[in-house]
Structures are given as C-alpha cells and as structure tokens.
C-alpha cells in the first residue's frame, strides 16, 4: 500500500460534480418555493378582492364579476405567465386554482427551462339573509 501511486483527481472531479449538482438542486428548489409563495399570495389577494367587490355590488358572488375583477388584478399587478385558471363561484363562496410557468435560467444546458407552479385559494363571505358564514 505504501508504494501505490494513484491519483486523487478522480475523487476531486467526483466531489466537484456532486457539489455542483447539489447546489443546482438547492437553487432550483429555492426558486420554485419563492415562485409558489409569490403566486399563492397573489392568488389569495386577487380572489379576496374580486369576491369582496362582487359581494358589495350584488350582495352575493357572481361568476362574471369575480372573473373580470381577477383579470383586472392580474393585469394591474403585472402577473405574467399564468397558464391555467380554474374558477368556481357559488353565491357566497369562491374557489380558484391557477398555475404559472416559471422560466429557469438554464437555456444553455439541455435541461427543461419551464416548470409549472400552482396555487389554490378559497374565500367565503357571510350570507346577509341570516348573518352566518357559509361552511365550506
């Protein structure tokens, strides 16, 4: 064993490769987490404002009013890359699921550069007829 004349360079190359891969995974995971939290915040606030606007105007939520207010919110706040919006509106409840495309900065590599990030929101208001919150 004392006379072995091996090289440590394969070990160094392997360790460097594992380190780069780990850093890349941590970076992408962090970007996805931040994008998902930002989308969740936008989704919650947009649905709350849209639902509240409709309830103030008609005393109940109406699909077309909620949808138009959502579009105004997303345009005014420059929320880009929305790829899917599923909206359900009942009289005193609104639910929304939306997805956005997160573009990753890896166009030079042969990795996928777009990932879907999704969020769900729900809002319920009081029924003015009996003053009770709608149970969901």
N, C-alpha and C. Protein backbone atom coordinates (compact mmCIF):
# COMPACT_ATOMS: atom_id res chain seq x y z
N UNK A 1 0.80 -1.19 0.00
CA UNK A 1 0.00 0.00 0.00
C UNK A 1 0.85 1.26 0.00
N UNK A 2 2.01 1.21 0.60
CA UNK A 2 2.87 2.39 0.65
C UNK A 2 3.41 2.74 -0.72
N UNK A 3 3.48 1.77 -1.58
CA UNK A 3 4.08 2.03 -2.88
C UNK A 3 3.04 2.34 -3.96
N UNK A 4 1.74 2.37 -3.62
CA UNK A 4 0.72 2.71 -4.62
C UNK A 4 0.90 4.15 -5.07
N UNK A 5 0.85 4.35 -6.37
CA UNK A 5 1.00 5.69 -6.93
C UNK A 5 -0.26 6.03 -7.71
N UNK A 6 -1.38 6.22 -7.02
CA UNK A 6 -2.64 6.57 -7.65
C UNK A 6 -2.80 8.08 -7.70
N UNK A 7 -3.89 8.48 -8.26
CA UNK A 7 -4.17 9.90 -8.38
C UNK A 7 -5.44 10.24 -7.60
N UNK A 8 -5.44 11.39 -7.02
CA UNK A 8 -6.62 11.85 -6.27
C UNK A 8 -7.57 12.65 -7.16
N UNK A 9 -7.17 12.91 -8.40
CA UNK A 9 -8.00 13.74 -9.28
C UNK A 9 -9.37 13.13 -9.58
N UNK A 10 -9.55 11.81 -9.78
CA UNK A 10 -10.92 11.29 -9.98
C UNK A 10 -11.82 11.57 -8.77
N UNK A 11 -11.26 11.47 -7.58
CA UNK A 11 -12.02 11.78 -6.38
C UNK A 11 -12.42 13.25 -6.36
N UNK A 12 -11.51 14.13 -6.71
CA UNK A 12 -11.79 15.56 -6.74
C UNK A 12 -12.84 15.91 -7.79
N UNK A 13 -12.76 15.29 -8.96
CA UNK A 13 -13.74 15.53 -10.02
C UNK A 13 -15.12 15.04 -9.58
N UNK A 14 -15.18 13.87 -8.98
CA UNK A 14 -16.45 13.34 -8.49
C UNK A 14 -17.05 14.21 -7.40
N UNK A 15 -16.23 14.66 -6.48
CA UNK A 15 -16.69 15.52 -5.39
C UNK A 15 -17.19 16.86 -5.93
N UNK A 16 -16.47 17.42 -6.89
CA UNK A 16 -16.89 18.69 -7.50
C UNK A 16 -18.22 18.51 -8.25
N UNK A 17 -18.38 17.39 -8.96
CA UNK A 17 -19.63 17.13 -9.69
C UNK A 17 -20.81 17.01 -8.73
N UNK A 18 -20.61 16.30 -7.65
CA UNK A 18 -21.68 16.15 -6.66
C UNK A 18 -22.00 17.50 -6.02
N UNK A 19 -20.99 18.30 -5.76
CA UNK A 19 -21.22 19.62 -5.17
C UNK A 19 -21.99 20.53 -6.11
N UNK A 20 -21.65 20.53 -7.39
CA UNK A 20 -22.35 21.37 -8.37
C UNK A 20 -23.80 20.90 -8.52
N UNK A 21 -24.01 19.59 -8.58
CA UNK A 21 -25.37 19.06 -8.70
C UNK A 21 -26.21 19.41 -7.48
N UNK A 22 -25.64 19.31 -6.30
CA UNK A 22 -26.35 19.66 -5.07
C UNK A 22 -26.70 21.14 -5.06
N UNK A 23 -25.76 21.99 -5.43
CA UNK A 23 -26.02 23.43 -5.46
C UNK A 23 -27.11 23.76 -6.47
N UNK A 24 -27.10 23.09 -7.60
CA UNK A 24 -28.13 23.31 -8.63
C UNK A 24 -29.52 22.91 -8.13
N UNK A 25 -29.61 21.77 -7.45
CA UNK A 25 -30.89 21.32 -6.91
C UNK A 25 -31.40 22.28 -5.84
N UNK A 26 -30.52 22.75 -4.97
CA UNK A 26 -30.91 23.70 -3.93
C UNK A 26 -31.37 25.02 -4.55
N UNK A 27 -30.67 25.49 -5.58
CA UNK A 27 -31.03 26.74 -6.25
C UNK A 27 -32.40 26.64 -6.91
N UNK A 28 -32.64 25.56 -7.67
CA UNK A 28 -33.92 25.39 -8.36
C UNK A 28 -35.05 25.21 -7.35
N UNK A 29 -34.80 24.46 -6.28
CA UNK A 29 -35.83 24.28 -5.25
C UNK A 29 -36.18 25.60 -4.59
N UNK A 30 -35.20 26.41 -4.32
CA UNK A 30 -35.45 27.73 -3.74
C UNK A 30 -36.23 28.63 -4.66
N UNK A 31 -35.88 28.63 -5.94
CA UNK A 31 -36.63 29.43 -6.93
C UNK A 31 -38.08 28.99 -7.01
N UNK A 32 -38.30 27.68 -7.01
CA UNK A 32 -39.66 27.16 -7.10
C UNK A 32 -40.46 27.51 -5.84
N UNK A 33 -39.84 27.42 -4.69
CA UNK A 33 -40.53 27.75 -3.44
C UNK A 33 -40.92 29.23 -3.39
N UNK A 34 -40.00 30.09 -3.79
CA UNK A 34 -40.28 31.53 -3.81
C UNK A 34 -41.39 31.84 -4.81
N UNK A 35 -41.32 31.24 -5.99
CA UNK A 35 -42.35 31.48 -7.02
C UNK A 35 -43.71 30.97 -6.55
N UNK A 36 -43.74 29.82 -5.86
CA UNK A 36 -45.01 29.28 -5.39
C UNK A 36 -45.61 30.16 -4.30
N UNK A 37 -44.78 30.67 -3.39
CA UNK A 37 -45.28 31.57 -2.35
C UNK A 37 -45.77 32.90 -2.93
N UNK A 38 -45.07 33.40 -3.90
CA UNK A 38 -45.50 34.65 -4.55
C UNK A 38 -46.83 34.44 -5.28
N UNK A 39 -46.96 33.32 -5.99
CA UNK A 39 -48.20 33.02 -6.69
C UNK A 39 -49.34 32.80 -5.70
N UNK A 40 -49.06 32.14 -4.57
CA UNK A 40 -50.09 31.91 -3.56
C UNK A 40 -50.58 33.24 -2.98
N UNK A 41 -49.66 34.14 -2.71
CA UNK A 41 -50.04 35.46 -2.19
C UNK A 41 -50.88 36.24 -3.19
N UNK A 42 -50.45 36.25 -4.44
CA UNK A 42 -51.23 36.93 -5.48
C UNK A 42 -52.61 36.30 -5.64
N UNK A 43 -52.66 34.98 -5.60
CA UNK A 43 -53.92 34.27 -5.76
C UNK A 43 -54.89 34.59 -4.62
N UNK A 44 -54.39 34.54 -3.38
CA UNK A 44 -55.25 34.85 -2.22
C UNK A 44 -55.79 36.27 -2.28
N UNK A 45 -54.90 37.22 -2.53
CA UNK A 45 -55.31 38.62 -2.54
C UNK A 45 -56.26 38.92 -3.70
N UNK A 46 -55.96 38.38 -4.88
CA UNK A 46 -56.81 38.63 -6.05
C UNK A 46 -58.22 38.07 -5.84
N UNK A 47 -58.31 36.85 -5.33
CA UNK A 47 -59.62 36.25 -5.13
C UNK A 47 -60.39 36.97 -4.03
N UNK A 48 -59.71 37.35 -2.97
CA UNK A 48 -60.38 38.07 -1.89
C UNK A 48 -60.95 39.40 -2.39
N UNK A 49 -60.15 40.16 -3.15
CA UNK A 49 -60.62 41.44 -3.68
C UNK A 49 -61.77 41.25 -4.66
N UNK A 50 -61.65 40.27 -5.55
CA UNK A 50 -62.68 40.04 -6.56
C UNK A 50 -63.99 39.60 -5.91
N UNK A 51 -63.89 38.69 -4.96
CA UNK A 51 -65.08 38.20 -4.27
C UNK A 51 -65.74 39.34 -3.48
N UNK A 52 -64.94 40.10 -2.77
CA UNK A 52 -65.48 41.20 -1.97
C UNK A 52 -66.15 42.25 -2.86
N UNK A 53 -65.56 42.56 -4.00
CA UNK A 53 -66.15 43.53 -4.93
C UNK A 53 -67.53 43.05 -5.40
N UNK A 54 -67.61 41.77 -5.75
CA UNK A 54 -68.88 41.22 -6.23
C UNK A 54 -69.93 41.22 -5.12
N UNK A 55 -69.53 40.86 -3.90
CA UNK A 55 -70.48 40.81 -2.79
C UNK A 55 -70.97 42.21 -2.44
N UNK A 56 -70.09 43.20 -2.49
CA UNK A 56 -70.50 44.57 -2.20
C UNK A 56 -71.48 45.09 -3.25
N UNK A 57 -71.27 44.67 -4.49
CA UNK A 57 -72.11 45.17 -5.57
C UNK A 57 -73.47 44.46 -5.63
N UNK A 58 -73.47 43.14 -5.44
CA UNK A 58 -74.71 42.38 -5.63
C UNK A 58 -75.22 41.67 -4.36
N UNK A 59 -74.48 41.73 -3.27
CA UNK A 59 -74.76 41.01 -2.02
C UNK A 59 -74.50 39.51 -2.13
N UNK A 60 -73.98 39.05 -3.24
CA UNK A 60 -73.54 37.66 -3.39
C UNK A 60 -72.47 37.66 -4.49
N UNK A 61 -71.72 36.58 -4.57
CA UNK A 61 -70.67 36.49 -5.58
C UNK A 61 -71.27 36.03 -6.91
N UNK A 62 -70.87 36.66 -7.97
CA UNK A 62 -71.35 36.34 -9.31
C UNK A 62 -70.14 36.07 -10.20
N UNK A 63 -70.18 34.97 -10.94
CA UNK A 63 -69.03 34.49 -11.69
C UNK A 63 -68.41 35.55 -12.60
N UNK A 64 -69.19 36.21 -13.41
CA UNK A 64 -68.63 37.16 -14.38
C UNK A 64 -67.97 38.35 -13.69
N UNK A 65 -68.54 38.81 -12.59
CA UNK A 65 -67.91 39.92 -11.85
C UNK A 65 -66.59 39.50 -11.22
N UNK A 66 -66.60 38.33 -10.61
CA UNK A 66 -65.37 37.82 -9.98
C UNK A 66 -64.29 37.61 -11.03
N UNK A 67 -64.66 37.03 -12.16
CA UNK A 67 -63.69 36.78 -13.23
C UNK A 67 -63.12 38.08 -13.78
N UNK A 68 -63.96 39.08 -14.02
CA UNK A 68 -63.46 40.35 -14.56
C UNK A 68 -62.55 41.06 -13.55
N UNK A 69 -62.88 40.98 -12.27
CA UNK A 69 -62.02 41.60 -11.25
C UNK A 69 -60.69 40.88 -11.15
N UNK A 70 -60.70 39.55 -11.30
CA UNK A 70 -59.44 38.80 -11.29
C UNK A 70 -58.54 39.23 -12.46
N UNK A 71 -59.14 39.35 -13.63
CA UNK A 71 -58.37 39.78 -14.80
C UNK A 71 -57.78 41.17 -14.58
N UNK A 72 -58.57 42.07 -14.03
CA UNK A 72 -58.06 43.43 -13.75
C UNK A 72 -56.91 43.39 -12.76
N UNK A 73 -57.04 42.57 -11.72
CA UNK A 73 -55.99 42.46 -10.70
C UNK A 73 -54.69 41.96 -11.33
N UNK A 74 -54.77 40.86 -12.09
CA UNK A 74 -53.57 40.28 -12.66
C UNK A 74 -52.92 41.19 -13.70
N UNK A 75 -53.71 41.94 -14.43
CA UNK A 75 -53.15 42.90 -15.39
C UNK A 75 -52.52 44.09 -14.68
N UNK A 76 -53.19 44.60 -13.65
CA UNK A 76 -52.67 45.77 -12.93
C UNK A 76 -51.39 45.45 -12.17
N UNK A 77 -51.27 44.22 -11.68
CA UNK A 77 -50.09 43.84 -10.90
C UNK A 77 -49.05 43.11 -11.73
N UNK A 78 -49.24 43.09 -13.04
CA UNK A 78 -48.27 42.53 -13.97
C UNK A 78 -47.88 41.09 -13.61
N UNK A 79 -48.88 40.27 -13.29
CA UNK A 79 -48.64 38.85 -13.02
C UNK A 79 -48.60 38.16 -14.38
N UNK A 80 -47.42 37.67 -14.75
CA UNK A 80 -47.24 37.10 -16.09
C UNK A 80 -47.10 35.60 -16.03
N UNK A 81 -47.32 34.97 -17.15
CA UNK A 81 -47.09 33.54 -17.27
C UNK A 81 -48.20 32.68 -16.71
N UNK A 82 -49.39 33.23 -16.47
CA UNK A 82 -50.48 32.40 -15.98
C UNK A 82 -50.92 31.46 -17.09
N UNK A 83 -50.89 30.18 -16.79
CA UNK A 83 -51.22 29.21 -17.83
C UNK A 83 -52.56 28.53 -17.61
N UNK A 84 -53.08 28.56 -16.41
CA UNK A 84 -54.31 27.84 -16.13
C UNK A 84 -55.03 28.52 -14.98
N UNK A 85 -56.29 28.81 -15.17
CA UNK A 85 -57.11 29.35 -14.09
C UNK A 85 -58.42 28.58 -14.08
N UNK A 86 -58.71 27.96 -12.96
CA UNK A 86 -59.98 27.28 -12.77
C UNK A 86 -60.73 28.03 -11.68
N UNK A 87 -61.89 28.56 -12.01
CA UNK A 87 -62.64 29.40 -11.08
C UNK A 87 -64.02 28.80 -10.84
N UNK A 88 -64.38 28.65 -9.58
CA UNK A 88 -65.71 28.21 -9.19
C UNK A 88 -66.31 29.28 -8.31
N UNK A 89 -67.51 29.74 -8.64
CA UNK A 89 -68.17 30.77 -7.85
C UNK A 89 -69.57 30.30 -7.53
N UNK A 90 -69.87 30.23 -6.25
CA UNK A 90 -71.22 29.97 -5.79
C UNK A 90 -71.72 31.27 -5.17
N UNK A 91 -72.89 31.29 -4.60
CA UNK A 91 -73.44 32.54 -4.09
C UNK A 91 -72.53 33.24 -3.09
N UNK A 92 -72.00 32.51 -2.13
CA UNK A 92 -71.21 33.15 -1.07
C UNK A 92 -69.82 32.52 -0.93
N UNK A 93 -69.40 31.75 -1.91
CA UNK A 93 -68.09 31.12 -1.88
C UNK A 93 -67.44 31.21 -3.26
N UNK A 94 -66.13 31.42 -3.25
CA UNK A 94 -65.36 31.41 -4.50
C UNK A 94 -64.11 30.57 -4.27
N UNK A 95 -63.78 29.77 -5.28
CA UNK A 95 -62.57 28.95 -5.23
C UNK A 95 -61.82 29.13 -6.55
N UNK A 96 -60.50 29.14 -6.44
CA UNK A 96 -59.70 29.32 -7.66
C UNK A 96 -58.44 28.47 -7.57
N UNK A 97 -58.07 27.88 -8.69
CA UNK A 97 -56.80 27.17 -8.83
C UNK A 97 -56.13 27.76 -10.04
N UNK A 98 -54.89 28.22 -9.86
CA UNK A 98 -54.19 28.77 -11.01
C UNK A 98 -52.75 28.30 -11.03
N UNK A 99 -52.22 28.22 -12.21
CA UNK A 99 -50.85 27.78 -12.41
C UNK A 99 -50.10 28.84 -13.22
N UNK A 100 -48.82 28.88 -13.00
CA UNK A 100 -47.95 29.82 -13.70
C UNK A 100 -46.71 29.08 -14.17
N UNK A 101 -46.17 29.51 -15.29
CA UNK A 101 -44.94 28.90 -15.79
C UNK A 101 -43.75 29.66 -15.25
N UNK A 102 -42.89 28.95 -14.54
CA UNK A 102 -41.65 29.50 -14.01
C UNK A 102 -40.55 29.19 -15.01
N UNK A 103 -39.92 30.21 -15.54
CA UNK A 103 -38.85 30.02 -16.51
C UNK A 103 -37.51 29.99 -15.79
N UNK A 104 -36.78 28.91 -15.97
CA UNK A 104 -35.48 28.75 -15.33
C UNK A 104 -34.37 29.26 -16.25
N UNK A 105 -33.30 29.78 -15.67
CA UNK A 105 -32.23 30.36 -16.49
C UNK A 105 -31.21 29.34 -16.97
N UNK A 106 -31.65 28.21 -17.53
CA UNK A 106 -30.72 27.17 -17.96
C UNK A 106 -30.83 26.90 -19.45
N UNK A 107 -31.02 27.91 -20.25
CA UNK A 107 -31.22 27.69 -21.68
C UNK A 107 -29.96 27.15 -22.36
N UNK A 108 -28.79 27.41 -21.80
CA UNK A 108 -27.56 26.92 -22.40
C UNK A 108 -27.39 25.42 -22.16
N UNK A 109 -27.94 24.93 -21.06
CA UNK A 109 -27.85 23.50 -20.76
C UNK A 109 -29.02 22.78 -21.41
N UNK A 110 -28.95 21.47 -21.46
CA UNK A 110 -30.05 20.71 -22.05
C UNK A 110 -31.04 20.28 -20.95
N UNK A 111 -31.45 21.24 -20.13
CA UNK A 111 -32.42 20.99 -19.06
C UNK A 111 -33.73 21.66 -19.41
N UNK A 112 -34.85 21.15 -18.87
CA UNK A 112 -36.11 21.85 -19.11
C UNK A 112 -36.05 23.26 -18.51
N UNK A 113 -36.52 24.23 -19.25
CA UNK A 113 -36.41 25.61 -18.78
C UNK A 113 -37.74 26.18 -18.30
N UNK A 114 -38.78 25.37 -18.24
CA UNK A 114 -40.07 25.86 -17.79
C UNK A 114 -40.70 24.83 -16.86
N UNK A 115 -41.17 25.31 -15.70
CA UNK A 115 -41.80 24.45 -14.71
C UNK A 115 -43.11 25.09 -14.29
N UNK A 116 -44.15 24.30 -14.15
CA UNK A 116 -45.45 24.81 -13.71
C UNK A 116 -45.48 24.88 -12.18
N UNK A 117 -45.92 26.03 -11.67
CA UNK A 117 -46.09 26.25 -10.23
C UNK A 117 -47.56 26.59 -10.03
N UNK A 118 -48.23 25.94 -9.07
CA UNK A 118 -49.67 26.13 -8.90
C UNK A 118 -50.02 26.58 -7.49
N UNK A 119 -51.20 27.19 -7.37
CA UNK A 119 -51.72 27.65 -6.09
C UNK A 119 -53.23 27.52 -6.09
N UNK A 120 -53.79 27.33 -4.90
CA UNK A 120 -55.24 27.26 -4.74
C UNK A 120 -55.67 28.26 -3.68
N UNK A 121 -56.82 28.89 -3.90
CA UNK A 121 -57.37 29.85 -2.94
C UNK A 121 -58.87 29.63 -2.82
N UNK A 122 -59.39 29.95 -1.65
CA UNK A 122 -60.82 29.87 -1.42
C UNK A 122 -61.24 31.01 -0.50
N UNK A 123 -62.43 31.56 -0.77
CA UNK A 123 -62.97 32.68 0.00
C UNK A 123 -64.44 32.40 0.25
N UNK A 124 -64.89 32.69 1.46
CA UNK A 124 -66.31 32.58 1.78
C UNK A 124 -66.74 33.86 2.49
N UNK A 125 -67.95 34.30 2.20
CA UNK A 125 -68.46 35.52 2.83
C UNK A 125 -69.70 35.19 3.65
N UNK A 126 -70.20 36.18 4.36
CA UNK A 126 -71.39 35.99 5.18
C UNK A 126 -72.64 36.06 4.32
N UNK A 127 -73.59 35.24 4.65
CA UNK A 127 -74.88 35.25 3.99
C UNK A 127 -75.71 36.36 4.66
N UNK A 128 -76.04 37.43 3.95
CA UNK A 128 -76.74 38.54 4.59
C UNK A 128 -78.17 38.18 5.02
N UNK A 129 -78.71 37.09 4.52
CA UNK A 129 -80.06 36.69 4.87
C UNK A 129 -80.15 36.22 6.32
N UNK A 130 -79.11 35.47 6.78
CA UNK A 130 -79.16 35.01 8.16
C UNK A 130 -77.90 35.38 8.95
N UNK A 131 -76.94 36.05 8.31
CA UNK A 131 -75.75 36.55 9.00
C UNK A 131 -74.74 35.49 9.37
N UNK A 132 -74.86 34.29 8.85
CA UNK A 132 -73.91 33.22 9.17
C UNK A 132 -72.91 33.03 8.05
N UNK A 133 -71.72 32.66 8.45
CA UNK A 133 -70.69 32.38 7.46
C UNK A 133 -71.04 31.05 6.77
N UNK A 134 -70.81 31.00 5.49
CA UNK A 134 -71.05 29.78 4.73
C UNK A 134 -70.00 28.77 5.15
N UNK A 135 -70.43 27.57 5.46
CA UNK A 135 -69.50 26.50 5.84
C UNK A 135 -68.96 25.84 4.59
N UNK A 136 -67.62 25.71 4.52
CA UNK A 136 -67.05 25.07 3.35
C UNK A 136 -66.27 23.84 3.75
